[in-house]
Amino acid sequence: QVQLVESGGGLAQPGGSLRLSCAASGFTFSSYAMSWARQAPGKGLEWVSGIVSDGSDTYVAGSVKGRFTISRDNAKNTLYLQMNSLKPEDTALYYCAKHKTTVPRANEYDYWGQGTQVTVSS
């Protein structure tokens, strides 16, 4: 069965960095686009960044552009999110999600991980 397991969250200071990982199993990882999304306390789900199946193209939300970088290692079946220059408003539960096709089309997800908490505070 499909499993997506996020890790790497934690407490970071404003201006700090964290690297999230998402270990995928149960499907051919290299054949599907992947995305990161987040949900802050009391707010709705926000898409953060997406990457095509072979990693050749990426997309990022304006709120994190220039600070967050998505990447993937298809040999390791792992998705990453490098988060730099963190802000308190980045505090959220971060999820990785599998898309149904090779490109990260909006809302075309079929599996989600359980999430990893990121808290940015001094």
Coordinates of N, CA, C and O in Angstrom, one line a residue:
Q1 N 0.8 -1.2 0.0 CA 0.0 0.0 0.0 C 0.9 1.2 0.0 O 2.0 1.2 0.4
V2 N 0.3 2.3 -0.5 CA 1.0 3.6 -0.6 C 1.3 4.1 0.8 O 0.3 4.2 1.7
Q3 N 2.5 4.5 1.1 CA 2.8 5.2 2.4 C 3.7 6.4 2.1 O 4.6 6.3 1.3
L4 N 3.4 7.5 2.8 CA 4.2 8.7 2.7 C 4.5 9.1 4.2 O 3.5 9.3 4.9
V5 N 5.7 9.1 4.5 CA 6.1 9.4 5.9 C 7.0 10.6 5.9 O 8.2 10.5 5.5
E6 N 6.5 11.7 6.5 CA 7.3 12.9 6.6 C 8.2 12.9 7.9 O 7.8 12.3 8.9
S7 N 9.3 13.6 7.8 CA 10.1 13.8 9.0 C 10.9 15.1 8.8 O 10.9 15.7 7.7
G8 N 11.6 15.5 9.9 CA 12.5 16.6 9.8 C 11.9 17.9 10.4 O 12.6 18.9 10.5
G9 N 10.6 17.9 10.8 CA 10.1 19.0 11.4 C 10.6 19.3 12.8 O 11.4 18.5 13.3
G10 N 10.2 20.4 13.4 CA 10.7 20.7 14.7 C 10.6 22.2 15.0 O 9.9 22.9 14.3
L11 N 11.4 22.7 16.0 CA 11.4 24.1 16.4 C 12.6 24.8 15.7 O 13.7 24.3 15.8
A12 N 12.3 25.9 15.1 CA 13.4 26.7 14.5 C 13.2 28.1 14.9 O 12.1 28.6 15.1
Q13 N 14.3 28.8 14.9 CA 14.2 30.3 15.2 C 13.9 31.0 13.9 O 14.3 30.6 12.8
P14 N 13.3 32.2 14.0 CA 13.2 33.0 12.8 C 14.5 33.2 12.2 O 15.5 33.5 12.8
G15 N 14.5 33.1 10.8 CA 15.7 33.2 10.1 C 16.5 31.9 9.9 O 17.4 31.8 9.2
G16 N 16.0 30.9 10.7 CA 16.7 29.6 10.6 C 16.2 28.7 9.5 O 15.5 29.2 8.6
S17 N 16.7 27.5 9.5 CA 16.5 26.6 8.4 C 16.0 25.2 8.9 O 16.4 24.8 10.0
L18 N 15.2 24.5 8.1 CA 14.9 23.1 8.4 C 14.8 22.4 7.0 O 14.5 23.0 6.0
R19 N 15.0 21.1 7.0 CA 14.9 20.3 5.8 C 13.9 19.2 6.1 O 14.2 18.3 7.0
L20 N 12.8 19.2 5.4 CA 11.8 18.1 5.6 C 12.1 17.0 4.6 O 12.5 17.3 3.5
S21 N 11.8 15.8 5.0 CA 11.9 14.7 4.1 C 10.5 13.9 4.1 O 9.8 14.0 5.0
C22 N 10.3 13.3 2.9 CA 9.1 12.4 2.8 C 9.5 11.1 2.2 O 9.9 11.1 1.0
A23 N 9.5 10.1 2.9 CA 9.8 8.7 2.4 C 8.6 8.1 1.8 O 7.6 7.9 2.5
A24 N 8.7 7.7 0.6 CA 7.6 7.1 -0.1 C 7.8 5.6 -0.4 O 8.9 5.2 -0.6
S25 N 6.7 4.9 -0.3 CA 6.8 3.4 -0.6 C 5.4 3.0 -1.1 O 4.4 3.7 -1.0
G26 N 5.4 1.8 -1.8 CA 4.1 1.2 -2.2 C 3.7 1.6 -3.6 O 2.6 1.3 -4.1
F27 N 4.5 2.4 -4.3 CA 4.2 2.8 -5.7 C 5.5 3.2 -6.4 O 6.6 3.3 -5.7
T28 N 5.5 3.4 -7.7 CA 6.6 3.8 -8.4 C 6.8 5.3 -8.3 O 6.3 6.1 -9.1
F29 N 7.7 5.6 -7.3 CA 7.9 7.0 -7.0 C 8.2 7.9 -8.2 O 7.7 9.0 -8.3
S30 N 9.1 7.4 -9.0 CA 9.6 8.2 -10.1 C 8.6 8.5 -11.2 O 8.8 9.3 -12.1
S31 N 7.4 7.9 -11.1 CA 6.3 8.1 -12.1 C 5.3 9.1 -11.7 O 4.4 9.4 -12.5
Y32 N 5.4 9.7 -10.6 CA 4.4 10.7 -10.1 C 5.0 12.0 -9.6 O 6.0 12.0 -9.0
A33 N 4.2 13.0 -9.9 CA 4.5 14.3 -9.3 C 4.2 14.3 -7.8 O 3.4 13.5 -7.4
M34 N 4.9 15.1 -7.1 CA 4.7 15.2 -5.6 C 4.6 16.7 -5.2 O 5.1 17.6 -5.9
S35 N 4.0 16.9 -4.1 CA 3.9 18.3 -3.6 C 4.0 18.3 -2.1 O 3.8 17.3 -1.4
W36 N 4.3 19.5 -1.6 CA 4.2 19.8 -0.1 C 3.1 20.8 0.1 O 2.9 21.7 -0.7
A37 N 2.3 20.6 1.1 CA 1.3 21.5 1.5 C 1.4 21.7 3.0 O 2.0 20.9 3.7
R38 N 0.7 22.7 3.5 CA 0.8 23.0 5.0 C -0.5 23.5 5.5 O -1.3 24.1 4.7
Q39 N -0.7 23.3 6.8 CA -1.9 23.8 7.4 C -1.5 24.5 8.7 O -1.1 23.8 9.7
A40 N -1.7 25.8 8.8 CA -1.4 26.5 10.0 C -2.6 26.4 11.0 O -3.8 26.2 10.5
P41 N -2.4 26.6 12.3 CA -3.5 26.5 13.2 C -4.6 27.4 12.9 O -4.4 28.6 12.6
G42 N -5.8 26.9 12.8 CA -7.0 27.7 12.5 C -7.2 28.1 11.0 O -8.1 28.9 10.7
K43 N -6.3 27.6 10.2 CA -6.4 28.0 8.8 C -6.6 26.8 7.9 O -6.4 25.7 8.3
G44 N -6.9 27.1 6.6 CA -7.1 26.0 5.7 C -5.8 25.5 5.1 O -4.7 26.0 5.4
L45 N -5.9 24.4 4.3 CA -4.7 23.8 3.7 C -4.1 24.7 2.6 O -4.9 25.2 1.8
E46 N -2.8 24.9 2.7 CA -2.1 25.8 1.7 C -1.1 25.0 0.9 O -0.2 24.4 1.5
W47 N -1.2 24.9 -0.4 CA -0.2 24.3 -1.2 C 1.1 25.1 -1.1 O 1.1 26.4 -1.2
V48 N 2.2 24.4 -1.0 CA 3.5 25.1 -0.8 C 4.4 25.0 -2.1 O 4.9 26.0 -2.6
S49 N 4.6 23.8 -2.6 CA 5.5 23.6 -3.7 C 5.2 22.2 -4.3 O 4.8 21.3 -3.6
G50 N 5.5 22.1 -5.6 CA 5.3 20.9 -6.3 C 6.5 20.6 -7.3 O 7.2 21.5 -7.6
I51 N 6.6 19.3 -7.6 CA 7.7 18.9 -8.5 C 7.2 17.8 -9.4 O 6.5 16.9 -9.0
V52 N 7.7 17.9 -10.7 CA 7.3 16.9 -11.6 C 8.0 15.6 -11.3 O 8.9 15.5 -10.5
S53 N 7.6 14.5 -12.0 CA 8.0 13.2 -11.6 C 9.5 13.0 -11.8 O 10.1 12.3 -10.9
D54 N 10.1 13.6 -12.8 CA 11.5 13.4 -13.0 C 12.4 14.4 -12.3 O 13.6 14.4 -12.5
G55 N 11.7 15.4 -11.6 CA 12.5 16.4 -10.9 C 12.9 17.6 -11.8 O 13.6 18.5 -11.3
S56 N 12.6 17.6 -13.1 CA 13.1 18.6 -14.0 C 12.4 19.9 -13.9 O 12.9 20.9 -14.4
D57 N 11.3 20.0 -13.2 CA 10.6 21.3 -13.1 C 9.9 21.3 -11.7 O 9.4 20.3 -11.2
T58 N 9.9 22.5 -11.2 CA 9.4 22.7 -9.8 C 8.5 24.0 -9.9 O 8.6 24.9 -10.7
Y59 N 7.6 24.0 -8.9 CA 6.7 25.1 -8.7 C 6.6 25.5 -7.3 O 6.7 24.6 -6.4
V60 N 6.4 26.8 -7.0 CA 6.5 27.2 -5.6 C 5.5 28.3 -5.4 O 5.3 29.2 -6.2
A61 N 4.8 28.3 -4.2 CA 3.9 29.4 -3.9 C 4.6 30.7 -3.6 O 5.7 30.7 -3.1
G62 N 3.9 31.8 -3.9 CA 4.5 33.1 -3.8 C 4.9 33.4 -2.3 O 5.9 34.1 -2.1
S63 N 4.2 32.8 -1.4 CA 4.5 33.1 0.0 C 5.8 32.5 0.5 O 6.4 32.9 1.5
V64 N 6.4 31.5 -0.2 CA 7.6 30.9 0.2 C 8.7 31.0 -0.9 O 9.8 30.5 -0.8
K65 N 8.4 31.7 -2.0 CA 9.3 31.8 -3.1 C 10.6 32.5 -2.7 O 10.6 33.5 -2.0
G66 N 11.7 31.9 -3.1 CA 13.0 32.4 -2.7 C 13.5 31.9 -1.4 O 14.7 32.2 -1.0
R67 N 12.7 31.2 -0.6 CA 13.1 30.7 0.7 C 13.0 29.2 0.7 O 13.8 28.6 1.4
F68 N 12.0 28.6 0.1 CA 11.8 27.1 0.1 C 12.2 26.5 -1.2 O 11.9 27.1 -2.3
T69 N 12.8 25.4 -1.2 CA 13.2 24.6 -2.4 C 12.8 23.2 -2.3 O 13.1 22.5 -1.3
I70 N 12.0 22.7 -3.3 CA 11.6 21.4 -3.3 C 12.6 20.6 -4.2 O 13.1 21.1 -5.2
S71 N 12.8 19.3 -3.8 CA 13.6 18.4 -4.6 C 13.2 17.0 -4.4 O 12.4 16.7 -3.4
R72 N 13.8 16.1 -5.2 CA 13.5 14.7 -5.0 C 14.6 13.8 -5.4 O 15.4 14.2 -6.3
D73 N 14.7 12.7 -4.8 CA 15.8 11.7 -5.1 C 15.0 10.4 -5.5 O 14.6 9.7 -4.6
N74 N 14.8 10.2 -6.8 CA 14.0 9.1 -7.2 C 14.7 7.7 -6.9 O 14.1 6.7 -6.8
A75 N 16.0 7.8 -6.8 CA 16.7 6.5 -6.4 C 16.5 6.1 -5.0 O 16.5 5.0 -4.6
K76 N 16.2 7.1 -4.2 CA 15.9 6.9 -2.7 C 14.4 7.0 -2.4 O 14.0 6.9 -1.2
N77 N 13.6 7.2 -3.4 CA 12.1 7.3 -3.2 C 11.8 8.4 -2.1 O 11.0 8.2 -1.2
T78 N 12.5 9.5 -2.2 CA 12.4 10.5 -1.1 C 12.1 11.9 -1.7 O 12.8 12.3 -2.7
L79 N 11.2 12.6 -1.1 CA 10.9 14.0 -1.5 C 11.5 14.9 -0.4 O 11.5 14.5 0.8
Y80 N 12.0 16.1 -0.7 CA 12.6 17.0 0.2 C 11.9 18.4 0.1 O 11.4 18.8 -0.9
L81 N 12.0 19.1 1.2 CA 11.7 20.5 1.2 C 12.7 21.2 2.1 O 12.7 21.1 3.3
Q82 N 13.6 22.0 1.4 CA 14.6 22.8 2.1 C 13.9 24.2 2.4 O 13.5 24.9 1.5
M83 N 13.9 24.5 3.7 CA 13.2 25.7 4.1 C 14.2 26.6 4.8 O 14.8 26.3 5.8
N84 N 14.5 27.8 4.2 CA 15.4 28.7 4.7 C 14.7 30.0 5.1 O 13.6 30.2 4.7
S85 N 15.4 30.9 5.8 CA 14.8 32.2 6.2 C 13.4 32.0 6.8 O 12.5 32.7 6.4
L86 N 13.3 31.1 7.7 CA 12.0 30.8 8.2 C 11.4 32.0 9.0 O 12.1 32.7 9.6
K87 N 10.1 32.1 8.9 CA 9.3 33.1 9.5 C 8.3 32.5 10.5 O 7.8 31.4 10.3
P88 N 7.9 33.2 11.5 CA 6.8 32.7 12.4 C 5.6 32.3 11.6 O 4.9 31.3 12.0
E89 N 5.2 32.9 10.5 CA 4.1 32.6 9.8 C 4.2 31.3 9.0 O 3.3 30.8 8.4
D90 N 5.4 30.7 9.0 CA 5.6 29.4 8.4 C 5.3 28.3 9.3 O 5.3 27.1 8.9
T91 N 4.9 28.6 10.6 CA 4.5 27.6 11.5 C 3.2 26.9 11.0 O 2.2 27.5 10.7
A92 N 3.3 25.5 10.9 CA 2.2 24.8 10.4 C 2.6 23.3 10.4 O 3.7 22.9 10.7
L93 N 1.6 22.5 10.2 CA 1.8 21.1 9.9 C 2.0 20.9 8.5 O 1.2 21.3 7.6
Y94 N 3.1 20.3 8.1 CA 3.5 20.1 6.7 C 3.3 18.7 6.2 O 3.7 17.7 6.9
Y95 N 2.6 18.6 5.1 CA 2.3 17.3 4.5 C 2.9 17.1 3.1 O 3.0 18.1 2.4
C96 N 3.3 15.9 2.8 CA 3.6 15.6 1.4 C 2.5 14.9 0.8 O 1.7 14.2 1.5
A97 N 2.3 15.0 -0.5 CA 1.2 14.5 -1.2 C 1.6 13.9 -2.5 O 2.5 14.5 -3.2
K98 N 1.0 12.8 -2.9 CA 1.3 12.2 -4.2 C 0.2 12.7 -5.2 O -1.0 12.7 -4.9
H99 N 0.6 13.1 -6.4 CA -0.3 13.4 -7.4 C -0.7 12.2 -8.2 O 0.0 11.2 -8.2
K100 N -1.7 12.3 -9.0 CA -2.2 11.2 -9.8 C -1.5 11.1 -11.2 O -1.6 10.0 -11.8
T101 N -0.7 12.1 -11.5 CA 0.0 12.1 -12.8 C 1.4 12.5 -12.6 O 1.9 12.7 -11.5
T102 N 2.1 12.8 -13.8 CA 3.5 13.1 -13.7 C 3.8 14.6 -13.4 O 4.9 15.0 -13.1
V103 N 2.7 15.4 -13.5 CA 2.8 16.9 -13.2 C 1.9 17.2 -12.0 O 0.9 16.6 -11.8
P104 N 2.4 18.2 -11.3 CA 1.6 18.5 -10.0 C 0.4 19.5 -10.3 O 0.5 20.6 -9.9
R105 N -0.6 18.9 -10.9 CA -1.8 19.7 -11.1 C -2.5 20.0 -9.8 O -2.6 19.1 -8.9
A106 N -3.2 21.1 -9.7 CA -3.8 21.5 -8.5 C -4.9 20.6 -8.1 O -5.8 20.2 -8.9
N107 N -4.9 20.2 -6.8 CA -6.0 19.3 -6.3 C -6.1 17.9 -6.8 O -7.1 17.2 -6.5
E108 N -5.1 17.5 -7.6 CA -5.2 16.2 -8.2 C -4.2 15.3 -7.3 O -3.3 14.7 -7.8
Y109 N -4.6 15.1 -6.1 CA -3.8 14.3 -5.2 C -4.6 13.0 -4.9 O -5.8 13.0 -5.0
D110 N -3.8 11.9 -4.6 CA -4.6 10.7 -4.2 C -4.1 10.2 -2.9 O -4.8 9.3 -2.3
Y111 N -2.9 10.6 -2.4 CA -2.4 10.1 -1.1 C -1.7 11.2 -0.4 O -1.1 12.1 -1.0
W112 N -1.8 11.2 0.9 CA -1.2 12.2 1.8 C -0.5 11.5 2.9 O -0.8 10.4 3.4
G113 N 0.6 12.1 3.4 CA 1.3 11.6 4.6 C 0.5 12.1 5.8 O -0.5 12.8 5.8
Q114 N 1.1 11.8 7.0 CA 0.5 12.2 8.3 C 0.9 13.5 8.8 O 0.3 14.1 9.7
G115 N 1.9 14.1 8.1 CA 2.3 15.5 8.5 C 3.5 15.5 9.5 O 3.7 14.6 10.3
T116 N 4.2 16.6 9.4 CA 5.3 16.9 10.4 C 5.2 18.3 10.8 O 5.0 19.2 10.0
Q117 N 5.3 18.6 12.1 CA 5.1 19.9 12.6 C 6.3 20.8 12.5 O 7.4 20.3 12.9
V118 N 6.1 22.0 12.0 CA 7.2 23.0 12.0 C 6.7 24.1 12.8 O 5.6 24.7 12.6
T119 N 7.5 24.5 13.8 CA 7.2 25.7 14.6 C 8.4 26.7 14.5 O 9.5 26.3 14.8
V120 N 8.1 27.9 14.2 CA 9.1 28.9 14.1 C 8.8 30.0 15.1 O 7.8 30.7 15.1
S121 N 9.7 30.0 16.1 CA 9.5 30.9 17.2 C 10.9 31.2 17.9 O 11.8 30.3 17.9
S122 N 11.0 32.4 18.4 CA 12.2 32.7 19.2 C 12.0 32.4 20.7 O 12.9 32.6 21.5

